[in-house]
């Protein structure tokens, strides 16, 4: 994923804003990267529809492997 638009928004916003990122996010690495760059939340829509609620356990495992949690 490229998060240049998200980073640009955070840098150029006239005031501090809370950002929720969504769109084809499906790995713990992507979630960790987004949160590390300053997002307040991440929407996991497509992965949730594909994998069901088990996706959250998988994402948590992947993030733990990255030592993010």
PDB file of C-alpha atoms in Angstrom:
ATOM      1  CA  UNK A   1       0.000   0.000   0.000  1.00  0.00           C
ATOM      2  CA  UNK A   2       0.986   3.554  -0.563  1.00  0.00           C
ATOM      3  CA  UNK A   3      -0.115   5.946   2.126  1.00  0.00           C
ATOM      4  CA  UNK A   4       1.169   9.177   0.606  1.00  0.00           C
ATOM      5  CA  UNK A   5      -2.283  10.783   0.429  1.00  0.00           C
ATOM      6  CA  UNK A   6      -2.955   9.954   4.057  1.00  0.00           C
ATOM      7  CA  UNK A   7       0.413  11.329   5.159  1.00  0.00           C
ATOM      8  CA  UNK A   8      -0.099  14.464   3.076  1.00  0.00           C
ATOM      9  CA  UNK A   9      -3.506  15.039   4.652  1.00  0.00           C
ATOM     10  CA  UNK A  10      -2.059  14.820   8.166  1.00  0.00           C
ATOM     11  CA  UNK A  11       0.792  17.179   7.296  1.00  0.00           C
ATOM     12  CA  UNK A  12      -1.276  19.784   5.448  1.00  0.00           C
ATOM     13  CA  UNK A  13      -4.404  19.886   7.603  1.00  0.00           C
ATOM     14  CA  UNK A  14      -4.880  23.339   9.137  1.00  0.00           C
ATOM     15  CA  UNK A  15      -5.456  21.762  12.562  1.00  0.00           C
ATOM     16  CA  UNK A  16      -5.022  18.377  14.198  1.00  0.00           C
ATOM     17  CA  UNK A  17      -7.602  15.943  12.846  1.00  0.00           C
ATOM     18  CA  UNK A  18      -8.544  12.368  13.625  1.00  0.00           C
ATOM     19  CA  UNK A  19      -8.223  10.163  10.544  1.00  0.00           C
ATOM     20  CA  UNK A  20      -9.772   6.755   9.898  1.00  0.00           C
ATOM     21  CA  UNK A  21      -8.128   4.891   7.018  1.00  0.00           C
ATOM     22  CA  UNK A  22      -9.940   2.334   4.870  1.00  0.00           C
ATOM     23  CA  UNK A  23      -9.568   0.663   1.506  1.00  0.00           C
ATOM     24  CA  UNK A  24      -8.100  -2.764   0.737  1.00  0.00           C
ATOM     25  CA  UNK A  25      -6.349  -3.103   4.093  1.00  0.00           C
ATOM     26  CA  UNK A  26      -5.818  -6.781   4.727  1.00  0.00           C
ATOM     27  CA  UNK A  27      -2.574  -7.408   6.616  1.00  0.00           C
ATOM     28  CA  UNK A  28      -1.261  -6.718  10.072  1.00  0.00           C
ATOM     29  CA  UNK A  29       1.678  -4.916   8.474  1.00  0.00           C
ATOM     30  CA  UNK A  30      -0.683  -2.472   6.738  1.00  0.00           C
ATOM     31  CA  UNK A  31      -2.671  -1.881   9.921  1.00  0.00           C
ATOM     32  CA  UNK A  32       0.523  -1.298  11.923  1.00  0.00           C
ATOM     33  CA  UNK A  33       1.927   1.069   9.310  1.00  0.00           C
ATOM     34  CA  UNK A  34      -1.260   3.109   9.186  1.00  0.00           C
ATOM     35  CA  UNK A  35      -1.507   3.404  12.958  1.00  0.00           C
ATOM     36  CA  UNK A  36       2.192   4.209  13.292  1.00  0.00           C
ATOM     37  CA  UNK A  37       1.778   7.050  10.797  1.00  0.00           C
ATOM     38  CA  UNK A  38      -0.921   8.648  12.924  1.00  0.00           C
ATOM     39  CA  UNK A  39      -4.335   7.252  12.006  1.00  0.00           C
ATOM     40  CA  UNK A  40      -6.772   6.907  14.893  1.00  0.00           C
ATOM     41  CA  UNK A  41      -8.505   3.845  13.425  1.00  0.00           C
ATOM     42  CA  UNK A  42      -8.460   1.434  10.500  1.00  0.00           C
ATOM     43  CA  UNK A  43     -11.525   0.001   8.765  1.00  0.00           C
ATOM     44  CA  UNK A  44     -11.191  -3.657   7.815  1.00  0.00           C
ATOM     45  CA  UNK A  45     -14.178  -4.095   5.510  1.00  0.00           C
ATOM     46  CA  UNK A  46     -13.201  -6.341   2.597  1.00  0.00           C
ATOM     47  CA  UNK A  47     -11.091  -8.648   4.752  1.00  0.00           C
ATOM     48  CA  UNK A  48     -13.937  -8.925   7.258  1.00  0.00           C
ATOM     49  CA  UNK A  49     -16.398  -9.852   4.528  1.00  0.00           C
ATOM     50  CA  UNK A  50     -13.984 -12.424   3.105  1.00  0.00           C
ATOM     51  CA  UNK A  51     -12.686 -14.010   6.322  1.00  0.00           C
ATOM     52  CA  UNK A  52     -15.371 -13.165   8.845  1.00  0.00           C
ATOM     53  CA  UNK A  53     -14.602 -12.169  12.444  1.00  0.00           C
ATOM     54  CA  UNK A  54     -11.509 -14.430  12.486  1.00  0.00           C
ATOM     55  CA  UNK A  55      -9.713 -11.711  10.523  1.00  0.00           C
ATOM     56  CA  UNK A  56      -9.194  -9.739  13.746  1.00  0.00           C
ATOM     57  CA  UNK A  57      -7.286 -12.579  15.414  1.00  0.00           C
ATOM     58  CA  UNK A  58      -5.114 -12.946  12.301  1.00  0.00           C
ATOM     59  CA  UNK A  59      -4.374  -9.223  12.151  1.00  0.00           C
ATOM     60  CA  UNK A  60      -3.510  -9.202  15.853  1.00  0.00           C
ATOM     61  CA  UNK A  61      -1.114 -12.159  15.379  1.00  0.00           C
ATOM     62  CA  UNK A  62       0.560 -10.437  12.449  1.00  0.00           C
ATOM     63  CA  UNK A  63       0.908  -7.198  14.399  1.00  0.00           C
ATOM     64  CA  UNK A  64       2.346  -9.048  17.407  1.00  0.00           C
ATOM     65  CA  UNK A  65       4.963 -10.619  15.119  1.00  0.00           C
ATOM     66  CA  UNK A  66       5.949  -7.109  14.147  1.00  0.00           C
ATOM     67  CA  UNK A  67       6.178  -6.267  17.885  1.00  0.00           C
ATOM     68  CA  UNK A  68       3.572  -3.538  17.454  1.00  0.00           C
ATOM     69  CA  UNK A  69       1.194  -4.707  20.205  1.00  0.00           C
TER      70      UNK A  69
END
